[in-house]
């Protein structure tokens, strides 16, 4: 590919200009910088966020950060971890507040590696990304702002976007050309305004919130827990933080108030006085206040995320929601990840440009669902506190045949959604549901629990080369490649199917051969993930004890080359306690015959195919990749 600078006609030509160095801009920049793109990244602030702002990393986002190798740098800041949420309400016929229930913030019915929310201020998280960017030669230009842009593919099909940038004090100007422009500047997006894209407000009710970070001295027993507190004096939310800090959210005004003013404000002292009233009979004093802000919030969503698939929006520029769900930063990360791998697939020559048309529908659907949940969940709590037996039922998971009331059902859906594990994408060219028009006996084998458009299921396996127990879903790092998991069942049953799989993948027009590396014969013996192609990493999982797996004997050479990605499905899992091969069982794949799972570069399942003798498996994979790839593959047309 050459170095990023060598591939462009001049120093002022870039692959992408990114405006805004909050979570969405930094995630996009980090992915593309690692994959070798030339980036101009600006932010109008002189420094990263010093205090305050977003602070919640949900369980699925922690998986993603670990997959990027960034989790340990974030955890080094000793963030607070929230395993449980406590609810406090007025006692029946009494004064003050009492605890009415607690439950897990990520209950056990969700198969999470990290069943907690990580709380750390945004500035520390930003600095982790900034450090990684600098390793890859990207420095954020501060304090600079965007003054204007045009996008015209007719005049310049290669670099259609012209961007005018300026130092915030007006002392310097710069005009650059780019293939893409990304607006991650937050709710007051200049790029969105210039494109004349409107915001629709879902909830007619707007709120004004006060938020305060500080160190407190209190006898309130749950100050180290996340709490939702309702009292006759108002509502408050308690969020524990790093360094003995605590964040308090206080609703100051609602548009349902008779004297509502969206610009209502309150001093830090007034908010502290309000908190003292709400927490009675408990006392609270502030040793110090680190950050304080008042802001109005309405649930809004942009009408469009792009107009021409060259200029894109993401993060708060597209969607705003109440801070209660703790979703802002997490949704921003996933907006950026979704766009990053698609830009990479197109620009690296793997996919048709039409792939970029899936960014808006996939991410907008998620934002719509998030706002609907946010609304429903908030309403449920404001209308009545849950009864203790409902809390227990919701946390434990329903017993067979047990009726679930609306509260329990909504709680479960909300937990799945807010943890990140419930986020899913609808059927499209990337997510082949059972109803996909390309019907085949091998696509979506009967019994599979994997759903295209949903996350790949977590599983523990033993890596054969070194007998290490590993997390299968973490084994391939976020490298822009599709992950192809060959669940190989019993070696004695699938030997011929595996030989046929390798032979058909090695054919001239297969998805695999069509995108082989030009330097494949010079690749290091130690290359684990991409020895044959930059676009695919292969993993094989046998339903056998690891000492019995002999890689050279049990796998054809094409699959055996990925020796660091050969696994034995021999670890017990409490979710399928009676299964002989738990990873196969969790996926709902036959423990003798296995199956093939294609996972998108962002961790979502694309297609599930039976592992069959003959060419049917590779025919199905050719048809899948042929739907969005830049080259005609195999007999892909035969199935369509």
PDB file of N, CA, C and O in Angstrom, residues 489-553:
ATOM      1  N   UNK A 489     -16.272 -29.568  14.499  1.00  0.00           N
ATOM      2  CA  UNK A 489     -16.883 -30.757  15.080  1.00  0.00           C
ATOM      3  C   UNK A 489     -15.854 -31.812  15.412  1.00  0.00           C
ATOM      4  O   UNK A 489     -14.743 -31.516  15.841  1.00  0.00           O
ATOM      5  N   UNK A 490     -16.231 -33.086  15.160  1.00  0.00           N
ATOM      6  CA  UNK A 490     -15.315 -34.204  15.451  1.00  0.00           C
ATOM      7  C   UNK A 490     -14.402 -34.435  14.250  1.00  0.00           C
ATOM      8  O   UNK A 490     -14.887 -34.609  13.126  1.00  0.00           O
ATOM      9  N   UNK A 491     -13.092 -34.466  14.476  1.00  0.00           N
ATOM     10  CA  UNK A 491     -12.170 -34.642  13.345  1.00  0.00           C
ATOM     11  C   UNK A 491     -12.499 -35.868  12.487  1.00  0.00           C
ATOM     12  O   UNK A 491     -12.409 -35.817  11.266  1.00  0.00           O
ATOM     13  N   UNK A 492     -12.940 -36.957  13.132  1.00  0.00           N
ATOM     14  CA  UNK A 492     -13.234 -38.182  12.367  1.00  0.00           C
ATOM     15  C   UNK A 492     -14.446 -38.004  11.448  1.00  0.00           C
ATOM     16  O   UNK A 492     -14.553 -38.665  10.417  1.00  0.00           O
ATOM     17  N   UNK A 493     -15.354 -37.091  11.821  1.00  0.00           N
ATOM     18  CA  UNK A 493     -16.586 -36.890  11.035  1.00  0.00           C
ATOM     19  C   UNK A 493     -16.361 -35.856   9.926  1.00  0.00           C
ATOM     20  O   UNK A 493     -16.889 -35.988   8.819  1.00  0.00           O
ATOM     21  N   UNK A 494     -15.578 -34.832  10.202  1.00  0.00           N
ATOM     22  CA  UNK A 494     -15.496 -33.677   9.277  1.00  0.00           C
ATOM     23  C   UNK A 494     -14.243 -33.669   8.405  1.00  0.00           C
ATOM     24  O   UNK A 494     -14.032 -32.712   7.663  1.00  0.00           O
ATOM     25  N   UNK A 495     -13.418 -34.706   8.469  1.00  0.00           N
ATOM     26  CA  UNK A 495     -12.138 -34.683   7.734  1.00  0.00           C
ATOM     27  C   UNK A 495     -12.335 -34.362   6.256  1.00  0.00           C
ATOM     28  O   UNK A 495     -11.636 -33.496   5.693  1.00  0.00           O
ATOM     29  N   UNK A 496     -13.309 -35.016   5.598  1.00  0.00           N
ATOM     30  CA  UNK A 496     -13.518 -34.763   4.163  1.00  0.00           C
ATOM     31  C   UNK A 496     -14.077 -33.360   3.929  1.00  0.00           C
ATOM     32  O   UNK A 496     -13.662 -32.664   2.995  1.00  0.00           O
ATOM     33  N   UNK A 497     -15.004 -32.932   4.779  1.00  0.00           N
ATOM     34  CA  UNK A 497     -15.586 -31.584   4.629  1.00  0.00           C
ATOM     35  C   UNK A 497     -14.504 -30.509   4.751  1.00  0.00           C
ATOM     36  O   UNK A 497     -14.514 -29.513   4.019  1.00  0.00           O
ATOM     37  N   UNK A 498     -13.549 -30.725   5.670  1.00  0.00           N
ATOM     38  CA  UNK A 498     -12.456 -29.749   5.835  1.00  0.00           C
ATOM     39  C   UNK A 498     -11.541 -29.745   4.606  1.00  0.00           C
ATOM     40  O   UNK A 498     -11.098 -28.687   4.158  1.00  0.00           O
ATOM     41  N   UNK A 499     -11.260 -30.940   4.054  1.00  0.00           N
ATOM     42  CA  UNK A 499     -10.434 -30.994   2.842  1.00  0.00           C
ATOM     43  C   UNK A 499     -11.137 -30.277   1.699  1.00  0.00           C
ATOM     44  O   UNK A 499     -10.513 -29.521   0.938  1.00  0.00           O
ATOM     45  N   UNK A 500     -12.456 -30.498   1.562  1.00  0.00           N
ATOM     46  CA  UNK A 500     -13.222 -29.850   0.488  1.00  0.00           C
ATOM     47  C   UNK A 500     -13.287 -28.336   0.697  1.00  0.00           C
ATOM     48  O   UNK A 500     -13.201 -27.563  -0.258  1.00  0.00           O
ATOM     49  N   UNK A 501     -13.433 -27.927   1.947  1.00  0.00           N
ATOM     50  CA  UNK A 501     -13.467 -26.489   2.258  1.00  0.00           C
ATOM     51  C   UNK A 501     -12.166 -25.830   1.790  1.00  0.00           C
ATOM     52  O   UNK A 501     -12.176 -24.821   1.073  1.00  0.00           O
ATOM     53  N   UNK A 502     -11.032 -26.424   2.174  1.00  0.00           N
ATOM     54  CA  UNK A 502      -9.731 -25.851   1.804  1.00  0.00           C
ATOM     55  C   UNK A 502      -9.525 -25.883   0.292  1.00  0.00           C
ATOM     56  O   UNK A 502      -9.057 -24.905  -0.310  1.00  0.00           O
ATOM     57  N   UNK A 503      -9.889 -26.982  -0.345  1.00  0.00           N
ATOM     58  CA  UNK A 503      -9.689 -27.115  -1.798  1.00  0.00           C
ATOM     59  C   UNK A 503     -10.518 -26.075  -2.554  1.00  0.00           C
ATOM     60  O   UNK A 503     -10.035 -25.454  -3.517  1.00  0.00           O
ATOM     61  N   UNK A 504     -11.745 -25.861  -2.135  1.00  0.00           N
ATOM     62  CA  UNK A 504     -12.608 -24.890  -2.827  1.00  0.00           C
ATOM     63  C   UNK A 504     -12.204 -23.450  -2.516  1.00  0.00           C
ATOM     64  O   UNK A 504     -12.341 -22.574  -3.364  1.00  0.00           O
ATOM     65  N   UNK A 505     -11.692 -23.209  -1.297  1.00  0.00           N
ATOM     66  CA  UNK A 505     -11.177 -21.872  -0.982  1.00  0.00           C
ATOM     67  C   UNK A 505      -9.941 -21.553  -1.812  1.00  0.00           C
ATOM     68  O   UNK A 505      -9.678 -20.408  -2.152  1.00  0.00           O
ATOM     69  N   UNK A 506      -9.165 -22.597  -2.145  1.00  0.00           N
ATOM     70  CA  UNK A 506      -7.925 -22.388  -2.903  1.00  0.00           C
ATOM     71  C   UNK A 506      -8.180 -22.201  -4.408  1.00  0.00           C
ATOM     72  O   UNK A 506      -7.261 -21.858  -5.145  1.00  0.00           O
ATOM     73  N   UNK A 507      -9.417 -22.412  -4.855  1.00  0.00           N
ATOM     74  CA  UNK A 507      -9.716 -22.244  -6.282  1.00  0.00           C
ATOM     75  C   UNK A 507      -9.559 -20.793  -6.699  1.00  0.00           C
ATOM     76  O   UNK A 507      -9.747 -19.872  -5.896  1.00  0.00           O
ATOM     77  N   UNK A 508      -9.320 -20.611  -8.014  1.00  0.00           N
ATOM     78  CA  UNK A 508      -8.930 -19.295  -8.534  1.00  0.00           C
ATOM     79  C   UNK A 508      -9.905 -18.164  -8.185  1.00  0.00           C
ATOM     80  O   UNK A 508      -9.493 -17.093  -7.782  1.00  0.00           O
ATOM     81  N   UNK A 509     -11.202 -18.381  -8.342  1.00  0.00           N
ATOM     82  CA  UNK A 509     -12.154 -17.272  -8.161  1.00  0.00           C
ATOM     83  C   UNK A 509     -12.835 -17.259  -6.797  1.00  0.00           C
ATOM     84  O   UNK A 509     -13.845 -16.594  -6.626  1.00  0.00           O
ATOM     85  N   UNK A 510     -12.309 -18.012  -5.833  1.00  0.00           N
ATOM     86  CA  UNK A 510     -12.983 -18.030  -4.534  1.00  0.00           C
ATOM     87  C   UNK A 510     -12.799 -16.681  -3.829  1.00  0.00           C
ATOM     88  O   UNK A 510     -11.872 -15.926  -4.146  1.00  0.00           O
ATOM     89  N   UNK A 511     -13.655 -16.425  -2.863  1.00  0.00           N
ATOM     90  CA  UNK A 511     -13.550 -15.183  -2.072  1.00  0.00           C
ATOM     91  C   UNK A 511     -12.160 -15.051  -1.468  1.00  0.00           C
ATOM     92  O   UNK A 511     -11.608 -13.965  -1.335  1.00  0.00           O
ATOM     93  N   UNK A 512     -11.575 -16.194  -1.127  1.00  0.00           N
ATOM     94  CA  UNK A 512     -10.310 -16.209  -0.389  1.00  0.00           C
ATOM     95  C   UNK A 512      -9.131 -15.933  -1.328  1.00  0.00           C
ATOM     96  O   UNK A 512      -8.268 -15.100  -1.035  1.00  0.00           O
ATOM     97  N   UNK A 513      -9.111 -16.604  -2.471  1.00  0.00           N
ATOM     98  CA  UNK A 513      -8.004 -16.449  -3.424  1.00  0.00           C
ATOM     99  C   UNK A 513      -8.071 -15.092  -4.123  1.00  0.00           C
ATOM    100  O   UNK A 513      -7.040 -14.488  -4.418  1.00  0.00           O
ATOM    101  N   UNK A 514      -9.290 -14.621  -4.388  1.00  0.00           N
ATOM    102  CA  UNK A 514      -9.453 -13.338  -5.104  1.00  0.00           C
ATOM    103  C   UNK A 514      -8.823 -12.186  -4.338  1.00  0.00           C
ATOM    104  O   UNK A 514      -8.446 -11.170  -4.929  1.00  0.00           O
ATOM    105  N   UNK A 515      -8.706 -12.328  -3.018  1.00  0.00           N
ATOM    106  CA  UNK A 515      -8.159 -11.234  -2.196  1.00  0.00           C
ATOM    107  C   UNK A 515      -6.883 -11.670  -1.464  1.00  0.00           C
ATOM    108  O   UNK A 515      -6.616 -11.252  -0.353  1.00  0.00           O
ATOM    109  N   UNK A 516      -6.101 -12.529  -2.137  1.00  0.00           N
ATOM    110  CA  UNK A 516      -4.836 -12.970  -1.544  1.00  0.00           C
ATOM    111  C   UNK A 516      -3.844 -11.814  -1.522  1.00  0.00           C
ATOM    112  O   UNK A 516      -3.902 -10.905  -2.357  1.00  0.00           O
ATOM    113  N   UNK A 517      -2.952 -11.841  -0.574  1.00  0.00           N
ATOM    114  CA  UNK A 517      -1.894 -10.822  -0.500  1.00  0.00           C
ATOM    115  C   UNK A 517      -0.928 -11.001  -1.674  1.00  0.00           C
ATOM    116  O   UNK A 517      -0.507 -12.130  -1.962  1.00  0.00           O
ATOM    117  N   UNK A 518      -0.536  -9.904  -2.338  1.00  0.00           N
ATOM    118  CA  UNK A 518       0.451 -10.041  -3.422  1.00  0.00           C
ATOM    119  C   UNK A 518       1.809 -10.527  -2.901  1.00  0.00           C
ATOM    120  O   UNK A 518       2.578 -11.130  -3.624  1.00  0.00           O
ATOM    121  N   UNK A 519       2.068 -10.275  -1.601  1.00  0.00           N
ATOM    122  CA  UNK A 519       3.365 -10.662  -1.018  1.00  0.00           C
ATOM    123  C   UNK A 519       3.253 -11.929  -0.168  1.00  0.00           C
ATOM    124  O   UNK A 519       4.089 -12.178   0.708  1.00  0.00           O
ATOM    125  N   UNK A 520       2.239 -12.752  -0.440  1.00  0.00           N
ATOM    126  CA  UNK A 520       1.978 -13.911   0.435  1.00  0.00           C
ATOM    127  C   UNK A 520       3.185 -14.835   0.558  1.00  0.00           C
ATOM    128  O   UNK A 520       3.418 -15.431   1.616  1.00  0.00           O
ATOM    129  N   UNK A 521       3.996 -14.945  -0.519  1.00  0.00           N
ATOM    130  CA  UNK A 521       5.144 -15.858  -0.459  1.00  0.00           C
ATOM    131  C   UNK A 521       6.298 -15.300   0.377  1.00  0.00           C
ATOM    132  O   UNK A 521       7.248 -16.007   0.692  1.00  0.00           O
ATOM    133  N   UNK A 522       6.202 -14.011   0.750  1.00  0.00           N
ATOM    134  CA  UNK A 522       7.280 -13.396   1.553  1.00  0.00           C
ATOM    135  C   UNK A 522       6.856 -13.102   2.992  1.00  0.00           C
ATOM    136  O   UNK A 522       7.600 -12.516   3.764  1.00  0.00           O
ATOM    137  N   UNK A 523       5.648 -13.500   3.337  1.00  0.00           N
ATOM    138  CA  UNK A 523       5.125 -13.192   4.675  1.00  0.00           C
ATOM    139  C   UNK A 523       5.890 -13.977   5.742  1.00  0.00           C
ATOM    140  O   UNK A 523       6.196 -15.156   5.557  1.00  0.00           O
ATOM    141  N   UNK A 524       6.152 -13.322   6.848  1.00  0.00           N
ATOM    142  CA  UNK A 524       6.883 -13.955   7.950  1.00  0.00           C
ATOM    143  C   UNK A 524       6.166 -15.216   8.434  1.00  0.00           C
ATOM    144  O   UNK A 524       4.928 -15.257   8.519  1.00  0.00           O
ATOM    145  N   UNK A 525       6.960 -16.193   8.772  1.00  0.00           N
ATOM    146  CA  UNK A 525       6.466 -17.447   9.355  1.00  0.00           C
ATOM    147  C   UNK A 525       5.661 -17.163  10.635  1.00  0.00           C
ATOM    148  O   UNK A 525       4.798 -17.942  11.035  1.00  0.00           O
ATOM    149  N   UNK A 526       5.959 -16.037  11.291  1.00  0.00           N
ATOM    150  CA  UNK A 526       5.308 -15.728  12.578  1.00  0.00           C
ATOM    151  C   UNK A 526       4.033 -14.898  12.426  1.00  0.00           C
ATOM    152  O   UNK A 526       3.416 -14.548  13.434  1.00  0.00           O
ATOM    153  N   UNK A 527       3.639 -14.566  11.179  1.00  0.00           N
ATOM    154  CA  UNK A 527       2.395 -13.796  10.983  1.00  0.00           C
ATOM    155  C   UNK A 527       1.220 -14.684  11.390  1.00  0.00           C
ATOM    156  O   UNK A 527       0.950 -15.709  10.767  1.00  0.00           O
ATOM    157  N   UNK A 528       0.523 -14.264  12.444  1.00  0.00           N
ATOM    158  CA  UNK A 528      -0.549 -15.102  13.004  1.00  0.00           C
ATOM    159  C   UNK A 528      -1.880 -14.917  12.294  1.00  0.00           C
ATOM    160  O   UNK A 528      -2.617 -15.874  12.083  1.00  0.00           O
ATOM    161  N   UNK A 529      -2.207 -13.645  11.998  1.00  0.00           N
ATOM    162  CA  UNK A 529      -3.594 -13.337  11.626  1.00  0.00           C
ATOM    163  C   UNK A 529      -3.834 -13.223  10.130  1.00  0.00           C
ATOM    164  O   UNK A 529      -4.930 -13.535   9.665  1.00  0.00           O
ATOM    165  N   UNK A 530      -2.844 -12.742   9.362  1.00  0.00           N
ATOM    166  CA  UNK A 530      -3.092 -12.435   7.950  1.00  0.00           C
ATOM    167  C   UNK A 530      -2.022 -13.003   7.020  1.00  0.00           C
ATOM    168  O   UNK A 530      -1.468 -12.286   6.200  1.00  0.00           O
ATOM    169  N   UNK A 531      -1.700 -14.299   7.111  1.00  0.00           N
ATOM    170  CA  UNK A 531      -0.636 -14.811   6.247  1.00  0.00           C
ATOM    171  C   UNK A 531      -1.017 -14.859   4.768  1.00  0.00           C
ATOM    172  O   UNK A 531      -0.160 -14.735   3.905  1.00  0.00           O
ATOM    173  N   UNK A 532      -2.312 -15.046   4.477  1.00  0.00           N
ATOM    174  CA  UNK A 532      -2.747 -15.178   3.088  1.00  0.00           C
ATOM    175  C   UNK A 532      -3.447 -13.943   2.556  1.00  0.00           C
ATOM    176  O   UNK A 532      -3.348 -13.627   1.377  1.00  0.00           O
ATOM    177  N   UNK A 533      -4.192 -13.249   3.416  1.00  0.00           N
ATOM    178  CA  UNK A 533      -5.028 -12.136   2.955  1.00  0.00           C
ATOM    179  C   UNK A 533      -5.182 -11.125   4.085  1.00  0.00           C
ATOM    180  O   UNK A 533      -5.275 -11.502   5.253  1.00  0.00           O
ATOM    181  N   UNK A 534      -5.215  -9.844   3.705  1.00  0.00           N
ATOM    182  CA  UNK A 534      -5.450  -8.801   4.710  1.00  0.00           C
ATOM    183  C   UNK A 534      -6.921  -8.727   5.115  1.00  0.00           C
ATOM    184  O   UNK A 534      -7.273  -8.007   6.044  1.00  0.00           O
ATOM    185  N   UNK A 535      -7.783  -9.439   4.394  1.00  0.00           N
ATOM    186  CA  UNK A 535      -9.223  -9.261   4.596  1.00  0.00           C
ATOM    187  C   UNK A 535      -9.892 -10.403   5.355  1.00  0.00           C
ATOM    188  O   UNK A 535     -11.054 -10.318   5.691  1.00  0.00           O
ATOM    189  N   UNK A 536      -9.133 -11.485   5.623  1.00  0.00           N
ATOM    190  CA  UNK A 536      -9.718 -12.631   6.326  1.00  0.00           C
ATOM    191  C   UNK A 536      -8.719 -13.196   7.326  1.00  0.00           C
ATOM    192  O   UNK A 536      -7.535 -13.300   7.029  1.00  0.00           O
ATOM    193  N   UNK A 537      -9.225 -13.593   8.499  1.00  0.00           N
ATOM    194  CA  UNK A 537      -8.442 -14.396   9.440  1.00  0.00           C
ATOM    195  C   UNK A 537      -9.255 -15.654   9.720  1.00  0.00           C
ATOM    196  O   UNK A 537     -10.470 -15.565   9.984  1.00  0.00           O
ATOM    197  N   UNK A 538      -8.605 -16.820   9.634  1.00  0.00           N
ATOM    198  CA  UNK A 538      -9.296 -18.095   9.803  1.00  0.00           C
ATOM    199  C   UNK A 538      -9.003 -18.699  11.169  1.00  0.00           C
ATOM    200  O   UNK A 538      -7.846 -18.723  11.614  1.00  0.00           O
ATOM    201  N   UNK A 539     -10.042 -19.213  11.832  1.00  0.00           N
ATOM    202  CA  UNK A 539      -9.897 -19.901  13.117  1.00  0.00           C
ATOM    203  C   UNK A 539     -10.627 -21.242  13.000  1.00  0.00           C
ATOM    204  O   UNK A 539     -11.746 -21.280  12.484  1.00  0.00           O
ATOM    205  N   UNK A 540      -9.999 -22.306  13.486  1.00  0.00           N
ATOM    206  CA  UNK A 540     -10.639 -23.629  13.454  1.00  0.00           C
ATOM    207  C   UNK A 540     -10.826 -24.125  14.882  1.00  0.00           C
ATOM    208  O   UNK A 540      -9.892 -24.049  15.689  1.00  0.00           O
ATOM    209  N   UNK A 541     -12.030 -24.623  15.186  1.00  0.00           N
ATOM    210  CA  UNK A 541     -12.354 -25.091  16.540  1.00  0.00           C
ATOM    211  C   UNK A 541     -12.845 -26.541  16.458  1.00  0.00           C
ATOM    212  O   UNK A 541     -13.908 -26.799  15.884  1.00  0.00           O
ATOM    213  N   UNK A 542     -12.076 -27.466  17.005  1.00  0.00           N
ATOM    214  CA  UNK A 542     -12.470 -28.875  17.014  1.00  0.00           C
ATOM    215  C   UNK A 542     -13.237 -29.207  18.291  1.00  0.00           C
ATOM    216  O   UNK A 542     -12.877 -28.734  19.374  1.00  0.00           O
ATOM    217  N   UNK A 543     -14.253 -30.057  18.158  1.00  0.00           N
ATOM    218  CA  UNK A 543     -14.969 -30.568  19.338  1.00  0.00           C
ATOM    219  C   UNK A 543     -14.220 -31.806  19.825  1.00  0.00           C
ATOM    220  O   UNK A 543     -14.631 -32.947  19.587  1.00  0.00           O
ATOM    221  N   UNK A 544     -13.064 -31.548  20.440  1.00  0.00           N
ATOM    222  CA  UNK A 544     -12.195 -32.652  20.878  1.00  0.00           C
ATOM    223  C   UNK A 544     -11.294 -32.133  21.986  1.00  0.00           C
ATOM    224  O   UNK A 544     -11.031 -30.934  22.054  1.00  0.00           O
ATOM    225  N   UNK A 545     -10.777 -33.020  22.849  1.00  0.00           N
ATOM    226  CA  UNK A 545      -9.824 -32.562  23.871  1.00  0.00           C
ATOM    227  C   UNK A 545      -8.532 -32.110  23.194  1.00  0.00           C
ATOM    228  O   UNK A 545      -8.110 -32.696  22.190  1.00  0.00           O
ATOM    229  N   UNK A 546      -7.890 -31.064  23.735  1.00  0.00           N
ATOM    230  CA  UNK A 546      -6.753 -30.494  23.007  1.00  0.00           C
ATOM    231  C   UNK A 546      -5.574 -31.451  22.814  1.00  0.00           C
ATOM    232  O   UNK A 546      -4.909 -31.376  21.783  1.00  0.00           O
ATOM    233  N   UNK A 547      -5.284 -32.391  23.743  1.00  0.00           N
ATOM    234  CA  UNK A 547      -4.130 -33.266  23.470  1.00  0.00           C
ATOM    235  C   UNK A 547      -4.365 -34.169  22.248  1.00  0.00           C
ATOM    236  O   UNK A 547      -3.422 -34.676  21.652  1.00  0.00           O
ATOM    237  N   UNK A 548      -5.638 -34.388  21.881  1.00  0.00           N
ATOM    238  CA  UNK A 548      -5.927 -35.307  20.773  1.00  0.00           C
ATOM    239  C   UNK A 548      -5.865 -34.619  19.406  1.00  0.00           C
ATOM    240  O   UNK A 548      -5.953 -35.279  18.380  1.00  0.00           O
ATOM    241  N   UNK A 549      -5.738 -33.288  19.387  1.00  0.00           N
ATOM    242  CA  UNK A 549      -5.722 -32.561  18.103  1.00  0.00           C
ATOM    243  C   UNK A 549      -4.281 -32.472  17.611  1.00  0.00           C
ATOM    244  O   UNK A 549      -3.393 -31.982  18.314  1.00  0.00           O
ATOM    245  N   UNK A 550      -4.059 -32.954  16.404  1.00  0.00           N
ATOM    246  CA  UNK A 550      -2.737 -32.873  15.755  1.00  0.00           C
ATOM    247  C   UNK A 550      -2.933 -31.995  14.524  1.00  0.00           C
ATOM    248  O   UNK A 550      -3.584 -32.413  13.557  1.00  0.00           O
ATOM    249  N   UNK A 551      -2.426 -30.758  14.570  1.00  0.00           N
ATOM    250  CA  UNK A 551      -2.754 -29.778  13.526  1.00  0.00           C
ATOM    251  C   UNK A 551      -2.384 -30.289  12.134  1.00  0.00           C
ATOM    252  O   UNK A 551      -3.207 -30.263  11.210  1.00  0.00           O
ATOM    253  N   UNK A 552      -1.154 -30.785  11.950  1.00  0.00           N
ATOM    254  CA  UNK A 552      -0.706 -31.207  10.612  1.00  0.00           C
ATOM    255  C   UNK A 552      -1.510 -32.409  10.100  1.00  0.00           C
ATOM    256  O   UNK A 552      -1.720 -32.565   8.901  1.00  0.00           O
ATOM    257  N   UNK A 553      -1.978 -33.249  11.000  1.00  0.00           N
ATOM    258  CA  UNK A 553      -2.748 -34.440  10.596  1.00  0.00           C
ATOM    259  C   UNK A 553      -4.224 -34.112  10.360  1.00  0.00           C
ATOM    260  O   UNK A 553      -4.841 -34.608   9.413  1.00  0.00           O
TER     261      UNK A 553
END
